[in-house]
Amino acid sequence: MGGEVFRRLIFLPVTLFFVATLVFLALRALPGSSIELLGSQFTTAGLKEQLIADLGLDKSIWEQYGIFLGELVRFDLGRSFLTGKDVSSMVGETLPVTIELAVASLVVMTIAGIGMGLLAGAFPGTLADGLLRTVSVLLFSLPWFWFGIVLIIVFVLWLGWFPAFGRLPSSVDYEAVTNFVLIDAIILGRFDLVVPWLKHVTLPALTVGLTTSGVLMRLTRVGVIETAKTDYIRTARMKGVPGPRVFFRHILRNVALGILTVIGVQFGAMLGGSVIAEVVFGYPGIGRMTVDAVLNRDYAVAQGGAIVIAAFYVLINLATDLSYRWADPRLRRGGR
Amino acid sequence: MNTSITRRQFAALMGGTTVASTLSLPAFAQDGKTLVFALPGLVGNFEPHTWVGFGDTVHVMDTVARGLTHMDFDNPLPQPAVAESWTISDDGTVYDFTIRPGLTFHDDTPIDAAAVKRTFDRMFDETDPTRPDASFAADNLGGANVKGFDTPDDMTFRIMLNAPDAAILGRLTRPDMIIISPTALEQHGKEIGLNFVSCGPYKISSVTPNERAVLEAFDNFYGGKPAIERVVMQVIPEPVAQMTSLASGDLDVTNLIPHSNVDRLEAMPGIRIEQSAAFISLTLAMNVEVEALSNINVRRAVSLAVDRQAIIDEVFFGKAEMPGYITPAAEQGYAPEHMELSRSDTEAARALLEEAGAVGTELTLISENQGFWPRLGQVVERSLNEAGFVVTVEYLDTGTFNAQLFDKTAHELAFVQRSAFFPDPDGRFSPLYGSSTSAAQEITAQTSLPEQAELDARIAAANAESDPEARGRLYVELNTFMAEQMMPVAALVNTFLPVAVSDDIQGVNANALGTYRTFLENAAPAN
Amino acid sequence: MPTTRADQHRFRLPTLTGALRLLPWLVVGLLIFAAIAAPLIAPYDPIKNVGSPMLAPFSPGHPFGTDGFGRDQFSRILHGLGPMMFVSVGAVALAVAVGGAVGLISGVMGGWLDWMIMRAVDILMSFPLILAAILVLVALGASTFNLMLAVAISQIPIFARLTRALAAGEVVRDYVMAARASGFGMLHVMVSEVAPNILRPLLVQATSVVAVAALTAAALSYLGMGARPPEPDLGYMVKEGQELIFIAPEQTILPGLVIAIFVLAISFCGDQLNEREGG
């Protein structure tokens, strides 16, 4: 097991190298550069050339690639052409936002998915089961961006229960430390941040969490039904162990592994895939930053964003596999 | 709090349900001490000498910084700001600015001529270690036409020019011409944008990139301490969020709402739409080096074919006006007879095309794929095709659009927007149509027209004229000359950014906001 | 006794759930019919202003009202069905073809080639998919066909991995061993022996992925990177309509609802195929 982890950790830089190369080349293949955006009208002869030289875009593509890789191995993601800011600090600002949103969405997904799955699995073949299964497919079928807008119409416009955008109301003064609002609330002792933050994160988390809950619902449902058929549950029932206890002690424990995997996979997918929710709800996350950078040809930012998202994806998958092995006694004992 | 609930009830009614919640969020901005303003984005880098984005470089910059002169958009001429007065040498090449006494920057550094010179030196001296990469602010002051700066005495700052430039006082009102605290510049160097200190009506209290900048009223502002103590500049990039937060009372002032919603928002209790002058002009640039567009009669046909009324109705929902030619009616240099230069007449367009033997001419129009551009593209495509052109529109992302726009081999027709950072007539001409600009060389390629030499001469002569009235007349003639002799662009419409203001706030400079400039120092609680 | 209950079950279920199970197929059929017949059944030209006022409410003449250009919304939605199906089905077909071929080679050949291909797939999977699609669309320009290509490219690694797993499962079976033992080449083994046997499960999976592809395509259109206006595109209609939620919320709700119905029906169909395959 240690060997496997080691092999995959070794492979991480290789993956990142390829992702970095891919995005580097893809960006340069796109028409245009940020020069045109930077100075829309050049009235002095030679100014455009000066800007190009300032940004290092006069060097050959391989020279630029060499510089880029050289910086990358020193964990330097470079500087934004358009904003002059350090890409690392931009990632530091946007990544926590995306992780925060992904975690909140995972909470919604897990509660909704497991809740519906347990309920449906407990009464297989009934009307309730059919209904829940339909609902789970329905939720999956809703386009995120559209579902987000509908939630805004209903819960913001009509009911006024939630704010429509952002992470905190404008009345709150708050100087970010980690940029994770909840962690900052603890560090700074600012517990007044918690409720407003929850209100702001609810709609985006519902949008992403509910639409992704279907897989988990099915998995839980099938798991419950399958486990209920197994010998030891039957034995437990025959021994007279009360229903709910069997349910939670045995069934849930067996389903937990699959659930863990789904959560891990979804977490990885949400980091890159939450762009849409970030756009609809004005959440300043890393996905949005990266897409905007592509559209503005802000090479360093787009590269940095893609590399960081990919790194997290790989690490989360690794962590998922590890926790899977750790949680599954059969795998821990080296298989049975 | 009360207005907030009524607004929300109103919104609920419009939504087709009468459910108005009693659980609505408290409206924070209604205490008269805080003003919430919507930003399209916020990087958190207030470096004045590069372009970072509208949020940083204009909205926040205008609120926290100030330069020698100030354009209030009510007077056509620049007003005193950090400079209380100025004198101009007889030949129009030497400007002496007298610095207002007793002023300080937000960090208490006194403002004197040396402090002002420090900022301008940074702009022009390429060896200055504090100067940011890719800076082109010097260009916006006049570039090579600026001979140098001097400080004849402690409180006098001098700008010396090679040739007279009547627009220089206007140029100094640009957001990139503001004065930076020399102390802060010394301390932070290239990082000044992250630790920005100037002398505007508000000072920076805290900045959360991509989210908000919180600003506090500055006691020692030259115009006196602003009435509203706190300004929160909140990033709200999406129209849906902007409108819902306006309706819920979480937002007080914005210039980001789509034109389509102006009437509806105006009908909402607690919100008013401030009328602003149409400083933003939209044009259809024609690449004269493209074979089909090399004939001026075909270019005239394009201009005649554009259905401007349809643009006003369908793209701007009535919130735009018919153009003259280059200069909008709100600025010096416009004359009512210019309306005839941008007439819409499909039949006349078709007749011109038939005469030129150009019916069925295929043209490609490039447009951005966001904001109102796709709507504009659809109307222009439709109306040109009605007149006998065969137009296809390419809707491009920002990067591709700009790349193709500034490459005369990559486009035929293109949309160009021009707003007025300062309403000086020269700003409409020399940065776009002077032969040294990449706009004239690449967007319209008009530098290849024989009339360009005369245009250059006329632009230079108009800008050198120091008598305002005579200068205005020269720009009137310039519009007519360019339209009749060259027609490198077709004027589409002039418009403004609709400015929505909460009834709790008064005194917002709507004309400035209608063309992106953000002057909030005169805003005050309404009661 | 249990037998009678089971009999009752068998008697009751087919009629009720049977009808319900038919519903998604009917919906998909209806949508396909509407997409093909759109030019005939749409009351108006989807691109031309029909002389009606902008944002007209629902009426018999305009069952879904008119849009911000005075175009008939019902006709636009009908005409938007075809491109949606072309993009989602086309993208999956392309992804199955390319990903399938790569996965087949990987699974059958095994060894270092397999290892290389799978590591390449791992790397592509770690690349944010929507970003990959956006890069493709920016490079190629926005159009319905390019949208299809972009979505296909983002699905290829998924099908490569799936096919490889299926193929690797088949390779160790007796019939493949036999074929190889009788001296058939690798190409023959791949095309004639393995491929036919994994095609069914692959196509069943593909049906479900059509739903995902439709959602991805709609999201890209919503970001303004899909069809070129004024061509009707459901995702873009949601985007165009969203600023009107105060004035005409149906402008954004209706096109999104149609996307959801299509995806829902396709998902149910895919589920049923999956169940039959699995059971």
Coordinates of N, CA and C in Angstrom, one line a residue, chain A residues 33-129:
Chain A
S33 N -3.3 38.1 -27.9 CA -2.6 38.1 -26.7 C -3.2 39.2 -25.8
S34 N -2.7 39.4 -24.6 CA -3.3 40.4 -23.8 C -2.8 41.8 -24.2
I35 N -1.9 41.9 -25.1 CA -1.3 43.2 -25.5 C -2.4 44.1 -26.1
E36 N -3.3 43.5 -26.9 CA -4.4 44.3 -27.5 C -5.3 44.9 -26.4
L37 N -5.5 44.0 -25.4 CA -6.4 44.4 -24.3 C -5.8 45.5 -23.4
L38 N -4.5 45.4 -23.2 CA -3.8 46.3 -22.3 C -3.8 47.7 -22.9
G39 N -3.4 47.9 -24.1 CA -3.4 49.2 -24.7 C -4.3 49.2 -25.9
S40 N -5.5 49.7 -25.7 CA -6.5 49.6 -26.8 C -6.1 50.6 -27.9
Q41 N -5.5 51.7 -27.5 CA -5.1 52.7 -28.6 C -3.6 53.0 -28.3
F42 N -2.8 52.8 -29.2 CA -1.4 53.2 -29.1 C -1.1 54.4 -29.9
T43 N -0.8 55.5 -29.2 CA -0.6 56.7 -30.0 C 0.9 57.0 -30.2
T44 N 1.7 56.3 -29.4 CA 3.2 56.6 -29.6 C 3.8 55.4 -30.4
A45 N 4.6 55.7 -31.4 CA 5.2 54.7 -32.1 C 6.1 53.8 -31.2
G46 N 6.1 52.5 -31.3 CA 6.9 51.7 -30.5 C 6.4 51.3 -29.2
L47 N 5.2 51.9 -28.8 CA 4.7 51.5 -27.5 C 4.3 50.0 -27.4
K48 N 3.7 49.6 -28.5 CA 3.2 48.2 -28.5 C 4.4 47.3 -28.4
E49 N 5.5 47.6 -29.1 CA 6.7 46.7 -29.0 C 7.3 46.8 -27.6
Q50 N 7.2 48.0 -26.9 CA 7.7 48.1 -25.6 C 6.9 47.2 -24.6
L51 N 5.5 47.2 -24.8 CA 4.7 46.4 -23.9 C 5.0 44.9 -24.1
I52 N 5.1 44.5 -25.4 CA 5.5 43.1 -25.7 C 6.8 42.7 -25.0
A53 N 7.7 43.6 -25.1 CA 9.0 43.3 -24.4 C 8.9 43.3 -22.9
D54 N 8.1 44.2 -22.4 CA 7.9 44.3 -20.9 C 7.3 42.9 -20.4
L55 N 6.4 42.4 -21.2 CA 5.8 41.1 -20.7 C 6.5 39.9 -21.2
G56 N 7.6 40.1 -21.8 CA 8.5 38.9 -22.2 C 7.9 38.2 -23.4
L57 N 6.9 38.8 -24.1 CA 6.3 38.1 -25.2 C 7.1 38.2 -26.5
D58 N 8.2 38.9 -26.5 CA 9.0 39.0 -27.7 C 10.0 37.8 -27.8
K59 N 10.1 37.0 -26.7 CA 11.0 35.9 -26.7 C 10.3 34.7 -27.5
S60 N 11.1 33.8 -28.0 CA 10.5 32.7 -28.7 C 9.7 31.8 -27.8
I61 N 8.7 31.1 -28.4 CA 7.8 30.3 -27.5 C 8.5 29.3 -26.7
W62 N 9.6 28.8 -27.2 CA 10.4 27.8 -26.4 C 11.1 28.4 -25.2
E63 N 11.6 29.6 -25.5 CA 12.3 30.4 -24.5 C 11.2 30.7 -23.4
Q64 N 10.0 31.1 -23.8 CA 9.0 31.4 -22.8 C 8.6 30.2 -22.0
Y65 N 8.6 29.0 -22.7 CA 8.3 27.8 -22.1 C 9.3 27.4 -21.1
G66 N 10.6 27.6 -21.4 CA 11.7 27.3 -20.5 C 11.6 28.2 -19.2
I67 N 11.3 29.5 -19.4 CA 11.1 30.4 -18.3 C 10.0 29.9 -17.4
F68 N 8.9 29.6 -18.1 CA 7.7 29.2 -17.4 C 8.0 27.9 -16.5
L69 N 8.6 26.9 -17.1 CA 8.9 25.7 -16.4 C 9.9 26.0 -15.2
G70 N 10.9 26.9 -15.5 CA 11.9 27.2 -14.5 C 11.2 27.8 -13.3
E71 N 10.2 28.7 -13.6 CA 9.5 29.3 -12.4 C 8.7 28.3 -11.7
L72 N 8.1 27.4 -12.5 CA 7.1 26.4 -12.0 C 7.8 25.5 -11.0
V73 N 9.0 25.1 -11.3 CA 9.7 24.2 -10.3 C 10.1 24.9 -9.1
R74 N 10.1 26.2 -9.1 CA 10.4 27.0 -7.9 C 9.0 27.4 -7.3
F75 N 8.0 26.8 -7.7 CA 6.6 27.1 -7.2 C 6.2 28.5 -7.4
D76 N 6.8 29.1 -8.5 CA 6.4 30.5 -8.8 C 5.5 30.4 -10.1
L77 N 4.3 30.9 -9.9 CA 3.3 30.8 -11.0 C 3.3 32.0 -11.8
G78 N 4.3 33.0 -11.6 CA 4.4 34.1 -12.4 C 3.4 35.3 -12.0
R79 N 3.3 36.2 -12.9 CA 2.6 37.4 -12.6 C 1.5 37.6 -13.7
S80 N 0.4 38.1 -13.3 CA -0.7 38.4 -14.2 C -0.3 39.6 -15.2
F81 N -0.5 39.4 -16.5 CA -0.2 40.4 -17.4 C -1.1 41.6 -17.2
L82 N -2.4 41.3 -16.9 CA -3.4 42.3 -17.0 C -3.5 43.1 -15.6
T83 N -3.2 42.4 -14.5 CA -3.4 43.1 -13.3 C -2.1 43.3 -12.5
G84 N -1.0 42.8 -13.0 CA 0.3 42.9 -12.4 C 0.4 42.2 -11.1
K85 N -0.7 41.4 -10.7 CA -0.6 40.7 -9.4 C 0.1 39.4 -9.6
D86 N 0.6 38.9 -8.4 CA 1.3 37.6 -8.3 C 0.2 36.6 -8.5
V87 N 0.4 35.6 -9.4 CA -0.6 34.6 -9.6 C -0.8 33.7 -8.4
S88 N 0.3 33.5 -7.6 CA 0.1 32.7 -6.4 C -0.9 33.4 -5.4
S89 N -0.8 34.7 -5.3 CA -1.7 35.4 -4.4 C -3.1 35.4 -4.9
M90 N -3.2 35.4 -6.3 CA -4.6 35.4 -6.8 C -5.2 34.0 -6.6
V91 N -4.4 32.9 -6.7 CA -4.8 31.6 -6.4 C -5.2 31.5 -4.9
G92 N -4.4 32.1 -4.1 CA -4.7 32.1 -2.6 C -6.0 32.8 -2.3
E93 N -6.4 33.8 -3.1 CA -7.7 34.4 -2.9 C -8.9 33.6 -3.4
T94 N -8.7 32.9 -4.6 CA -9.8 32.3 -5.2 C -10.0 30.8 -4.9
L95 N -8.9 30.1 -4.6 CA -9.0 28.7 -4.3 C -9.9 28.4 -3.1
P96 N -9.7 29.2 -2.0 CA -10.5 28.9 -0.8 C -12.0 29.1 -1.1
V97 N -12.3 30.1 -1.9 CA -13.7 30.3 -2.2 C -14.3 29.1 -2.9
T98 N -13.6 28.5 -3.8 CA -14.1 27.4 -4.6 C -14.2 26.2 -3.6
I99 N -13.1 26.0 -2.8 CA -13.2 24.8 -1.9 C -14.3 25.0 -0.9
E100 N -14.5 26.2 -0.4 CA -15.6 26.5 0.5 C -17.0 26.1 -0.2
L101 N -17.1 26.5 -1.4 CA -18.4 26.3 -2.1 C -18.5 24.8 -2.3
A102 N -17.4 24.1 -2.7 CA -17.4 22.7 -3.0 C -17.8 21.9 -1.7
V103 N -17.2 22.3 -0.6 CA -17.5 21.6 0.7 C -19.0 21.8 1.0
A104 N -19.4 23.0 0.9 CA -20.8 23.3 1.3 C -21.8 22.4 0.3
S105 N -21.4 22.4 -1.0 CA -22.2 21.6 -1.9 C -22.1 20.1 -1.6
L106 N -21.0 19.6 -1.1 CA -20.8 18.2 -0.7 C -21.7 17.9 0.4
V107 N -21.8 18.9 1.4 CA -22.7 18.6 2.5 C -24.1 18.5 2.1
V108 N -24.6 19.4 1.2 CA -25.9 19.3 0.7 C -26.1 18.0 -0.1
M109 N -25.1 17.7 -1.0 CA -25.2 16.4 -1.8 C -25.3 15.2 -0.9
T110 N -24.5 15.2 0.1 CA -24.4 14.0 1.0 C -25.7 13.8 1.8
I111 N -26.2 14.9 2.4 CA -27.5 14.8 3.1 C -28.6 14.4 2.2
A112 N -28.7 15.1 1.1 CA -29.8 14.8 0.2 C -29.7 13.4 -0.4
G113 N -28.5 13.1 -0.9 CA -28.3 11.8 -1.6 C -28.5 10.6 -0.6
I114 N -27.8 10.7 0.5 CA -27.9 9.6 1.5 C -29.4 9.5 2.0
G115 N -29.9 10.6 2.3 CA -31.3 10.7 2.9 C -32.2 10.0 1.9
M116 N -32.2 10.4 0.7 CA -33.2 9.9 -0.3 C -32.9 8.4 -0.5
G117 N -31.6 8.1 -0.5 CA -31.2 6.7 -0.8 C -31.6 5.7 0.3
L118 N -31.4 6.2 1.5 CA -31.8 5.3 2.7 C -33.3 5.1 2.7
L119 N -34.0 6.2 2.5 CA -35.5 6.1 2.5 C -36.0 5.2 1.4
A120 N -35.4 5.4 0.2 CA -35.9 4.6 -1.0 C -35.5 3.1 -0.8
G121 N -34.2 2.9 -0.2 CA -33.7 1.6 -0.1 C -34.5 0.8 1.0
A122 N -35.0 1.6 2.0 CA -35.7 0.9 3.1 C -37.1 0.4 2.6
F123 N -37.6 1.0 1.6 CA -38.9 0.6 1.1 C -38.9 0.3 -0.4
P124 N -38.0 -0.6 -0.8 CA -37.9 -0.8 -2.2 C -39.2 -1.3 -2.9
G125 N -39.4 -0.8 -4.1 CA -40.5 -1.2 -4.9 C -41.8 -0.5 -4.5
T126 N -41.8 0.4 -3.5 CA -43.0 1.1 -3.2 C -43.1 2.4 -4.0
L127 N -44.2 3.0 -3.8 CA -44.5 4.3 -4.5 C -43.4 5.3 -4.1
A128 N -43.1 5.3 -2.7 CA -42.1 6.3 -2.2 C -40.8 6.1 -2.9
D129 N -40.4 4.8 -3.1 CA -39.1 4.5 -3.8 C -39.2 5.0 -5.2

